[in-house]
Short mmCIF file of C-alpha atoms and ligand atoms in Angstrom, two decimals:
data_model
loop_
_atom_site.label_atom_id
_atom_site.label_comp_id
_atom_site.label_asym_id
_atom_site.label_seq_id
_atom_site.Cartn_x
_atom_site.Cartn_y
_atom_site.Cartn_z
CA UNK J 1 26.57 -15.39 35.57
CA UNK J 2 25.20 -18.68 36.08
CA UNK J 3 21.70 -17.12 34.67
CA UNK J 4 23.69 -15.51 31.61
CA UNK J 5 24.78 -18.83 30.64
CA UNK J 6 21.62 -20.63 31.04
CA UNK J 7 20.06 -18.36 28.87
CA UNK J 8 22.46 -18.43 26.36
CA UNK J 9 22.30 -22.78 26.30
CA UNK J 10 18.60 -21.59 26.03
CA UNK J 11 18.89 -19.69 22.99
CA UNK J 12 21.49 -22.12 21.67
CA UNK J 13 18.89 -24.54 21.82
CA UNK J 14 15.82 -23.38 20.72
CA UNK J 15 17.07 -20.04 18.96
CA UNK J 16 17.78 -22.01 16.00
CA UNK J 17 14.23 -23.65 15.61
CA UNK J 18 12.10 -21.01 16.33
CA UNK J 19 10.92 -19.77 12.38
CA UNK J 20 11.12 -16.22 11.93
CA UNK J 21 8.19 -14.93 9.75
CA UNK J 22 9.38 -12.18 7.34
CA UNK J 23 6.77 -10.54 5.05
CA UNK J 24 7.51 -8.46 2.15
CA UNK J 25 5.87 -6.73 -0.97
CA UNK J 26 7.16 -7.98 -4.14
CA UNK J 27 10.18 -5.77 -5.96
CA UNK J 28 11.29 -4.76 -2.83
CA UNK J 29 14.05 -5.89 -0.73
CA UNK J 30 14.72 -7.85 2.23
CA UNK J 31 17.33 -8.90 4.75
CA UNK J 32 17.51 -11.76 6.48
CA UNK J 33 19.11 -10.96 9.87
CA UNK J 34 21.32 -13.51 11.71
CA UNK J 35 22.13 -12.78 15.47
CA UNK J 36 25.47 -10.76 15.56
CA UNK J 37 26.11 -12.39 18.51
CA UNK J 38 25.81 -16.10 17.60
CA UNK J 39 28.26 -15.71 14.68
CA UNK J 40 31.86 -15.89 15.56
CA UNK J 41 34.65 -14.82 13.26
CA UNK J 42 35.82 -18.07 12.05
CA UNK J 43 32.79 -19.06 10.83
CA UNK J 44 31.44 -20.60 7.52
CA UNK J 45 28.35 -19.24 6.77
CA UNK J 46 25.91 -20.78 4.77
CA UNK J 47 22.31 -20.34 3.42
CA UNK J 48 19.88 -22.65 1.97
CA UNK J 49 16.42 -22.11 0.57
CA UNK J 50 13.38 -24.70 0.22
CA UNK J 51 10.81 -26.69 1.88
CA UNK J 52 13.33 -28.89 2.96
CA UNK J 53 15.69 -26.03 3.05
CA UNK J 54 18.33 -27.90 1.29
CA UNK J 55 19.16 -25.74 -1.88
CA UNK J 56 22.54 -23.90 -0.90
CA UNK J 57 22.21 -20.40 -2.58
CA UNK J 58 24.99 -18.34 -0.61
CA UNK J 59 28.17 -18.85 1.99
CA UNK J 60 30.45 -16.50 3.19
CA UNK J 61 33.77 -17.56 4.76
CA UNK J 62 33.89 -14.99 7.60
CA UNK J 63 37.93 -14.91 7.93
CA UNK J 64 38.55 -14.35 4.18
CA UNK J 65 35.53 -12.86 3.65
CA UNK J 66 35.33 -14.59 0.57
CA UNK J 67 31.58 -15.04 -0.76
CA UNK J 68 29.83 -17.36 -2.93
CA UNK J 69 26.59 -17.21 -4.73
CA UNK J 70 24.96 -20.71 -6.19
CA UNK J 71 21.08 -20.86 -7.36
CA UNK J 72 20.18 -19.09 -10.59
CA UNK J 73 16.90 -18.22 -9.18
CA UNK J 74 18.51 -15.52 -7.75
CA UNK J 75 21.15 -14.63 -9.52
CA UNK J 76 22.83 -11.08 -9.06
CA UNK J 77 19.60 -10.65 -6.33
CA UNK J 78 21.86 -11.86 -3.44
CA UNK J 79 24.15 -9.84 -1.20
CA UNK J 80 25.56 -10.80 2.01
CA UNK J 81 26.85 -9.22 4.65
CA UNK J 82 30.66 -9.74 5.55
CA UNK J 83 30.26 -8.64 9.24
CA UNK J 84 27.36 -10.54 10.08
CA UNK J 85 26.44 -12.90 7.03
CA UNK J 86 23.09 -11.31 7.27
CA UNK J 87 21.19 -11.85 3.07
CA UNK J 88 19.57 -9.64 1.31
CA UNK J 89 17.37 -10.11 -0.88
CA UNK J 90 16.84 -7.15 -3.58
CA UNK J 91 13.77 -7.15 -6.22
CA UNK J 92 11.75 -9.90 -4.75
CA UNK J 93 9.50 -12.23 -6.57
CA UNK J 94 6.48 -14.28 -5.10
CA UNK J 95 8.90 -17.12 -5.86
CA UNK J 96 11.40 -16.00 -3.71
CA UNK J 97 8.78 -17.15 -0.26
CA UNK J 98 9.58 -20.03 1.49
CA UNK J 99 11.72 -21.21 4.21
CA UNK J 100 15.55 -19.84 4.42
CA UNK J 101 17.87 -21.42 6.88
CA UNK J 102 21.28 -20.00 8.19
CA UNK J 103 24.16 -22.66 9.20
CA UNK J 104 27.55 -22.30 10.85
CA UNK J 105 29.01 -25.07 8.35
CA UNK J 106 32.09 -25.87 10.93
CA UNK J 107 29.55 -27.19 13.48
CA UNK J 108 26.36 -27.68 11.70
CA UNK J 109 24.44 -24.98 14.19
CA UNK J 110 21.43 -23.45 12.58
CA UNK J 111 21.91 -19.92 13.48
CA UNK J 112 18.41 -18.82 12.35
CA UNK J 113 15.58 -19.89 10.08
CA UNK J 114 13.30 -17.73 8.02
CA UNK J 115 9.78 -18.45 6.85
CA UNK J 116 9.66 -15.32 3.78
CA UNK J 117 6.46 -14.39 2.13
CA UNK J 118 6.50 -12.12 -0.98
CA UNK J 119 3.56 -10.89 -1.81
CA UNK J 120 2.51 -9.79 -4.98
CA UNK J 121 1.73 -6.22 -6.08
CA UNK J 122 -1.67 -5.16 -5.71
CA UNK J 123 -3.45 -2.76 -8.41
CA UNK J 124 -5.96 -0.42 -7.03
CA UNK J 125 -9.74 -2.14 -7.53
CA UNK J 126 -12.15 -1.37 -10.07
CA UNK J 127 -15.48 0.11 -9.84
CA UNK J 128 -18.12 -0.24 -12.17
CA UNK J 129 -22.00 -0.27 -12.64
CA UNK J 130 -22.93 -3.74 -12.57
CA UNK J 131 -24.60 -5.30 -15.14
CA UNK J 132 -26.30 -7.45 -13.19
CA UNK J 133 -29.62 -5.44 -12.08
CA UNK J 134 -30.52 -3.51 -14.94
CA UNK J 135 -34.08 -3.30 -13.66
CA UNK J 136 -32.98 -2.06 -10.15
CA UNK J 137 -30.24 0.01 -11.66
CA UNK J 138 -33.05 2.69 -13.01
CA UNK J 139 -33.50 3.69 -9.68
CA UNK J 140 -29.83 2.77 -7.58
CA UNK J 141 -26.94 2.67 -7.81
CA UNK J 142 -25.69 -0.89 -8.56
CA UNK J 143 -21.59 -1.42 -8.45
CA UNK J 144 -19.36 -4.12 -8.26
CA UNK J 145 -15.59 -3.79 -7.17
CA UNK J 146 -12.92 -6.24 -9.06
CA UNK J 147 -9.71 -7.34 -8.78
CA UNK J 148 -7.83 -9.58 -10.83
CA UNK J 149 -5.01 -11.41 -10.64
CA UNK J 150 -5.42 -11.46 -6.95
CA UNK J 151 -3.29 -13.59 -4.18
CA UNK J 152 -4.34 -13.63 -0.74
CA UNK J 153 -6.59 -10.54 -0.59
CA UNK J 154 -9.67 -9.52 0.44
CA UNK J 155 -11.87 -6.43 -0.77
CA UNK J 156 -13.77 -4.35 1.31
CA UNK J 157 -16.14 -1.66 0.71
CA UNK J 158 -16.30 1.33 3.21
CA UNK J 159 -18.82 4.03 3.38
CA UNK J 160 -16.40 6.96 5.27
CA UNK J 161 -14.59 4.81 7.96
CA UNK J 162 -17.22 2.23 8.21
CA UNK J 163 -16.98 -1.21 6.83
CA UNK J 164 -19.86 -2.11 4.79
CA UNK J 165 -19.48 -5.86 3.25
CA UNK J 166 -16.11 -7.48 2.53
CA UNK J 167 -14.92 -10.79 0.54
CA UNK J 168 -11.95 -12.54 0.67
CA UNK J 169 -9.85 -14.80 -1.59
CA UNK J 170 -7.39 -17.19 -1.37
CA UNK J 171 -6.26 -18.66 -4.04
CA UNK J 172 -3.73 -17.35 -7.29
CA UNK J 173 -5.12 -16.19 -10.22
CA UNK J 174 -8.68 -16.03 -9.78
CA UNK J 175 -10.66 -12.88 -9.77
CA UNK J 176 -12.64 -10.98 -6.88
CA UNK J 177 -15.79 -9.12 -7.04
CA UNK J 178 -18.03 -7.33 -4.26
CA UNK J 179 -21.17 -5.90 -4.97
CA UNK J 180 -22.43 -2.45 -4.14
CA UNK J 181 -26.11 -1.45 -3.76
CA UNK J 182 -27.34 2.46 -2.78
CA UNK J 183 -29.69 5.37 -3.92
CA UNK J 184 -27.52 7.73 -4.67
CA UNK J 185 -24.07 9.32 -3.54
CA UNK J 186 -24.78 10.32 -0.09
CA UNK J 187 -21.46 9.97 1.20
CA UNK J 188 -17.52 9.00 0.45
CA UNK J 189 -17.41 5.27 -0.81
CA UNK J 190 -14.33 3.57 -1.42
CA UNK J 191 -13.11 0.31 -2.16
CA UNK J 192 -10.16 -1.35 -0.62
CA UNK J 193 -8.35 -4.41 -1.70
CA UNK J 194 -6.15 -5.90 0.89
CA UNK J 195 -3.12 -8.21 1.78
CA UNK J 196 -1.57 -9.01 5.18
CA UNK J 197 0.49 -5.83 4.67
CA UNK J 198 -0.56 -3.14 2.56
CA UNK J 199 -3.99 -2.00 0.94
CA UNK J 200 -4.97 0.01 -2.65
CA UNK J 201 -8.16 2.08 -2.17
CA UNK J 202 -10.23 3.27 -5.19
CA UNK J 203 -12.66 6.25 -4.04
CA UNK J 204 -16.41 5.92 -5.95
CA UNK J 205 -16.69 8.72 -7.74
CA UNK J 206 -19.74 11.07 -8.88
CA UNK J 207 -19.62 9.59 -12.77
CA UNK J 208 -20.95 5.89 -11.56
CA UNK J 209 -23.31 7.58 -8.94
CA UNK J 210 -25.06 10.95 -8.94
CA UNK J 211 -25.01 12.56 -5.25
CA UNK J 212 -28.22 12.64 -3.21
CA UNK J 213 -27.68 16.61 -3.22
CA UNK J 214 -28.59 16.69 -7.01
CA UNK J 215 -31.66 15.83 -6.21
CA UNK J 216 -32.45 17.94 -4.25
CA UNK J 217 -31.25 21.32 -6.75
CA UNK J 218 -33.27 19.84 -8.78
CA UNK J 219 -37.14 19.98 -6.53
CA UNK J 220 -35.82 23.00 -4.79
CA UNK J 221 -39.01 25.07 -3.83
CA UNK J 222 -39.66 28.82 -5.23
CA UNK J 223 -38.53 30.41 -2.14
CA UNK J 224 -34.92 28.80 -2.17
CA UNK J 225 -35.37 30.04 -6.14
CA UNK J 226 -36.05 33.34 -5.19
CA UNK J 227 -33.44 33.41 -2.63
CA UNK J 228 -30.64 32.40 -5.07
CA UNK J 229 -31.91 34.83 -7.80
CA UNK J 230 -32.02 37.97 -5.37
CA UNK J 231 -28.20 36.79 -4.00
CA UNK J 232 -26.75 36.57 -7.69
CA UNK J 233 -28.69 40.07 -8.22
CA UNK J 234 -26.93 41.70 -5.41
CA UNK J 235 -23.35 40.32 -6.56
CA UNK J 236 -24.07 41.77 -9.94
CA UNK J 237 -24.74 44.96 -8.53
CA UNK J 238 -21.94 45.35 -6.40
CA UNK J 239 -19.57 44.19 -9.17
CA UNK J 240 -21.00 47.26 -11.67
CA UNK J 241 -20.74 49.38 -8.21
CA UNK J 242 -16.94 48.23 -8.12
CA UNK J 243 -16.43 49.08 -12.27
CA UNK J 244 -17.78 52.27 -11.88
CA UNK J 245 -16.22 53.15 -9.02
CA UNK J 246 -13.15 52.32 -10.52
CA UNK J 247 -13.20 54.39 -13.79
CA UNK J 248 -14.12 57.35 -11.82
CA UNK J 249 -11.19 57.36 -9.69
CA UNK J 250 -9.03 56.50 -12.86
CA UNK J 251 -10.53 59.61 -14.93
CA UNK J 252 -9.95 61.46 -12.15
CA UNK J 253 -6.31 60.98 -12.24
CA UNK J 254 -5.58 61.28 -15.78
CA UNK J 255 -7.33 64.72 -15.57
CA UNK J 256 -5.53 65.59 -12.32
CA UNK J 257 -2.00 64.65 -14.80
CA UNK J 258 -2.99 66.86 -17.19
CA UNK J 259 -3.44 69.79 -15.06
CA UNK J 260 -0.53 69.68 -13.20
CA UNK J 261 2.71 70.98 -15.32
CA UNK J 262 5.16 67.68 -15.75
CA UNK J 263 8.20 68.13 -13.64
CA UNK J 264 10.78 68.45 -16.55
CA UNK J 265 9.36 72.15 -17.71
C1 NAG F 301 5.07 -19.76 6.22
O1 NAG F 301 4.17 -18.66 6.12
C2 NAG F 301 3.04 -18.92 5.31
C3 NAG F 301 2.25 -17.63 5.15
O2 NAG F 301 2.15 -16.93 6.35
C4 NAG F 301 2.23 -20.03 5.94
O3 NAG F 301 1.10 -20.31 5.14
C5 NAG F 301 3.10 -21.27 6.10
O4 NAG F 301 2.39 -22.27 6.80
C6 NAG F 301 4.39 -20.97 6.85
N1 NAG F 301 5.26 -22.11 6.83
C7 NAG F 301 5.94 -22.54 7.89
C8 NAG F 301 6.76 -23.76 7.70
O5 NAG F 301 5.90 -21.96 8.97
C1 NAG F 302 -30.36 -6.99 -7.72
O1 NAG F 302 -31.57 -6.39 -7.29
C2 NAG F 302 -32.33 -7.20 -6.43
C3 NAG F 302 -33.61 -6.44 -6.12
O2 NAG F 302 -34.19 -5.95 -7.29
C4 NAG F 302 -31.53 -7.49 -5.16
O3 NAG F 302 -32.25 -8.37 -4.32
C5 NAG F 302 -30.21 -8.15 -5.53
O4 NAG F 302 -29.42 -8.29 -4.36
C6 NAG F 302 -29.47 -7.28 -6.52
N1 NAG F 302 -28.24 -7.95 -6.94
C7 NAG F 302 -27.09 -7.34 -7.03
C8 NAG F 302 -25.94 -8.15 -7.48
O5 NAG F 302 -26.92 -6.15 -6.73
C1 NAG F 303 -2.61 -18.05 0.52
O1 NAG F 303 -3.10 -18.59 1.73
C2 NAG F 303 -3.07 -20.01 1.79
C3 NAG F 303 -3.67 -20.42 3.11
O2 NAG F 303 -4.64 -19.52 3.52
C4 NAG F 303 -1.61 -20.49 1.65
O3 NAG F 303 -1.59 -21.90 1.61
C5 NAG F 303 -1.00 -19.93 0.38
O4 NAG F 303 0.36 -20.26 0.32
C6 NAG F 303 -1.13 -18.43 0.33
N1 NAG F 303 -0.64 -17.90 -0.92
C7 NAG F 303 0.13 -16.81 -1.00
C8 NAG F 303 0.56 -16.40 -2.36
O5 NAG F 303 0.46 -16.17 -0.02
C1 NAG F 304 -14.21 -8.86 7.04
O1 NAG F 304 -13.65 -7.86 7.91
C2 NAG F 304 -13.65 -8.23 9.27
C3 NAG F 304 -13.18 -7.04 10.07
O2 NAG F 304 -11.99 -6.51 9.54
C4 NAG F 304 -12.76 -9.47 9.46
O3 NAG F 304 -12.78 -9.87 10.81
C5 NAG F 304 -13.28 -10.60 8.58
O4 NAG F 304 -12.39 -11.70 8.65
C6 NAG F 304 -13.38 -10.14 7.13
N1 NAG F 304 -13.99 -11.19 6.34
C7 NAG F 304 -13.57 -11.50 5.11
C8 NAG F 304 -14.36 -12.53 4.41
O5 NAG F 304 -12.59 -10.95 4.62
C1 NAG F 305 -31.87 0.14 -3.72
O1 NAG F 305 -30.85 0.16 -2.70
C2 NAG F 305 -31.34 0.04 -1.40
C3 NAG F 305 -30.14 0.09 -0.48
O2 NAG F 305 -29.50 1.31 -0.61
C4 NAG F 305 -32.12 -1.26 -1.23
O3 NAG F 305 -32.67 -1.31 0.06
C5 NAG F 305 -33.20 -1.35 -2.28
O4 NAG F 305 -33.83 -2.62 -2.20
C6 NAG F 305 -32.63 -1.15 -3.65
N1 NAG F 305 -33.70 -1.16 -4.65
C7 NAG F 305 -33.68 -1.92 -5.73
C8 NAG F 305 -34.84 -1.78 -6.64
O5 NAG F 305 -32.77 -2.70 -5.96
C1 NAG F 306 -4.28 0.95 4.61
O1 NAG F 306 -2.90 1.07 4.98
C2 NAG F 306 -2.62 2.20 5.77
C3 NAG F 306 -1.14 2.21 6.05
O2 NAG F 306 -0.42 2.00 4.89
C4 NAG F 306 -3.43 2.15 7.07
O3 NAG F 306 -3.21 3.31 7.81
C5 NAG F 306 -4.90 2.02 6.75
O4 NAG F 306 -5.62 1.83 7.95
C6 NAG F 306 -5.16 0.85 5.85
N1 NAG F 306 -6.57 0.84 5.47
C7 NAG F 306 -7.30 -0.27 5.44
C8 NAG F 306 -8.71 -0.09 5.05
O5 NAG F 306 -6.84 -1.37 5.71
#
């Protein structure tokens, strides 16, 4: 008992100041979740955005249940919950981060405080030759993978599973690029663009590169030639074996019909 209460001055304490991190991609939703058990049914609920969390966007009188909805950032992209005055927030924008603060109003307790972070969509990268090496780009393979309009990402390129090189950026609005050097295709390559929570891969595909195995057709020695030509030979042959096979047995039947007297005589 005496623990129990302890614990709860404990969380009534320090529950309030701790900053919950909440990420999110942006268009999607998210709900802020107070603690059921901190909120009592009398309460006045209120939330407030900002870096000085002082812009009141929602409250929720818990006995009437009677909601109301304030900043016209948001407006018609706030819901709250009558049971627990938990907000959602529906089709998020990168404006929409920031720090979000719940309040009992009748006593001034901070139930809970949100730091949000919406980040913004990410398009799958672009690959294409670079323009950069034209003299090396006779012989390899020179790429470069973009991004634009990038946030907080990096880019990575990955032969199979394996990380090759990677970049990162961190500022709005600028544009990312990560070079690529190889021979030729002799392997999957893909490039990823990343955020803290989700990634867009783009696979390199056999238009910007020629495989290593072309090659290699290509100076293939007279016995592999021979081999191949003696192979397609024997499929020919069995096919025309098959055909003739085929008509036979179907001759045969039509002749076998016409013999036999049809059933209605
Ligand atoms: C909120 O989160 C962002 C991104 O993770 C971080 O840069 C910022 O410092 C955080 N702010 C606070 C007050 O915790
Ligand atoms: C261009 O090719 C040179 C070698 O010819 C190489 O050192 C350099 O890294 C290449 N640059 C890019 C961007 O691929
Ligand atoms: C990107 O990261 C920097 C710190 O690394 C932070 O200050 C900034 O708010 C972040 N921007 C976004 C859109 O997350
Ligand atoms: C590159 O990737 C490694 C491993 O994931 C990571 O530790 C490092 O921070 C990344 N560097 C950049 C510049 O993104
Ligand atoms: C071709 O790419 C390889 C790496 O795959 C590199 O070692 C070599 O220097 C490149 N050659 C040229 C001419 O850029
Ligand atoms: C991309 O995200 C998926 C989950 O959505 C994860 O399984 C995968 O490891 C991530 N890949 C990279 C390269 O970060």
């Amino acid at each position: 008992m005496f623990i129990f209460f302890c614990l709860s001055l404990w969380s009534g304490v320090f529950g309030g100041d701790a900053v919950q991190s909440e990420s999110v991609m942006e268009g999607e939703s998210v709900t802020l979740q107070t603690d059921v058990n901190t909120v009592k049914t009398d309460d006045l609920i209120q939330w407030r955005f900002g870096n000085n969390k002082d812009i009141l966007i929602a409250q929720i009188n818990r006995q009437s249940g009677k909601r109301k909805f304030y900043d016209v950032k948001f407006k018609g992209r706030l819901q709250l919950d009558d049971q627990t005055g938990s907000l959602t927030i529906t089709d998020t924008r990168t404006t929409d981060s920031g720090l979000y603060e719940v309040k009992n109003n009748n006593n001034k307790q901070t139930l809970n405080t949100f730091n949000l972070t919406v980040y913004a969509r990410l398009s799958a990268p672009v690959i294409s030759h670079s323009s950069l090496n034209s003299s090396s780009s006779e012989q390899n393979c020179s790429l470069l993978c973009s991004a634009v309009n990038v946030g907080n990402v990096s880019l990575s390129w990955y032969k199979g599973h394996s990380l090759l090189s990677n970049i990162s950026a961190s500022d709005l609005s600028i544009s990312l690029s990560l070079p690529l050097d190889i021979e030729c295709l002799d392997d999957s390559y893909s490039c990823v663009i990343n955020n803290p929570i989700r990634n867009q891969t783009t696979q390199l595909n056999t238009q910007l590169c020629k495989p290593c195995a072309e090659d290699h057709i290509h100076s293939c020695g007279f016995t592999e030639a021979v081999i191949r030509l003696a192979l397609s030979a024997l499929v020919g042959v069995a096919a025309v074996a098959v055909l003739v096979y085929d008509i036979r047995s179907r001759n045969l039947q039509q002749k076998r019909q016409q013999m036999s007297p049809s059933s209605s005589d």
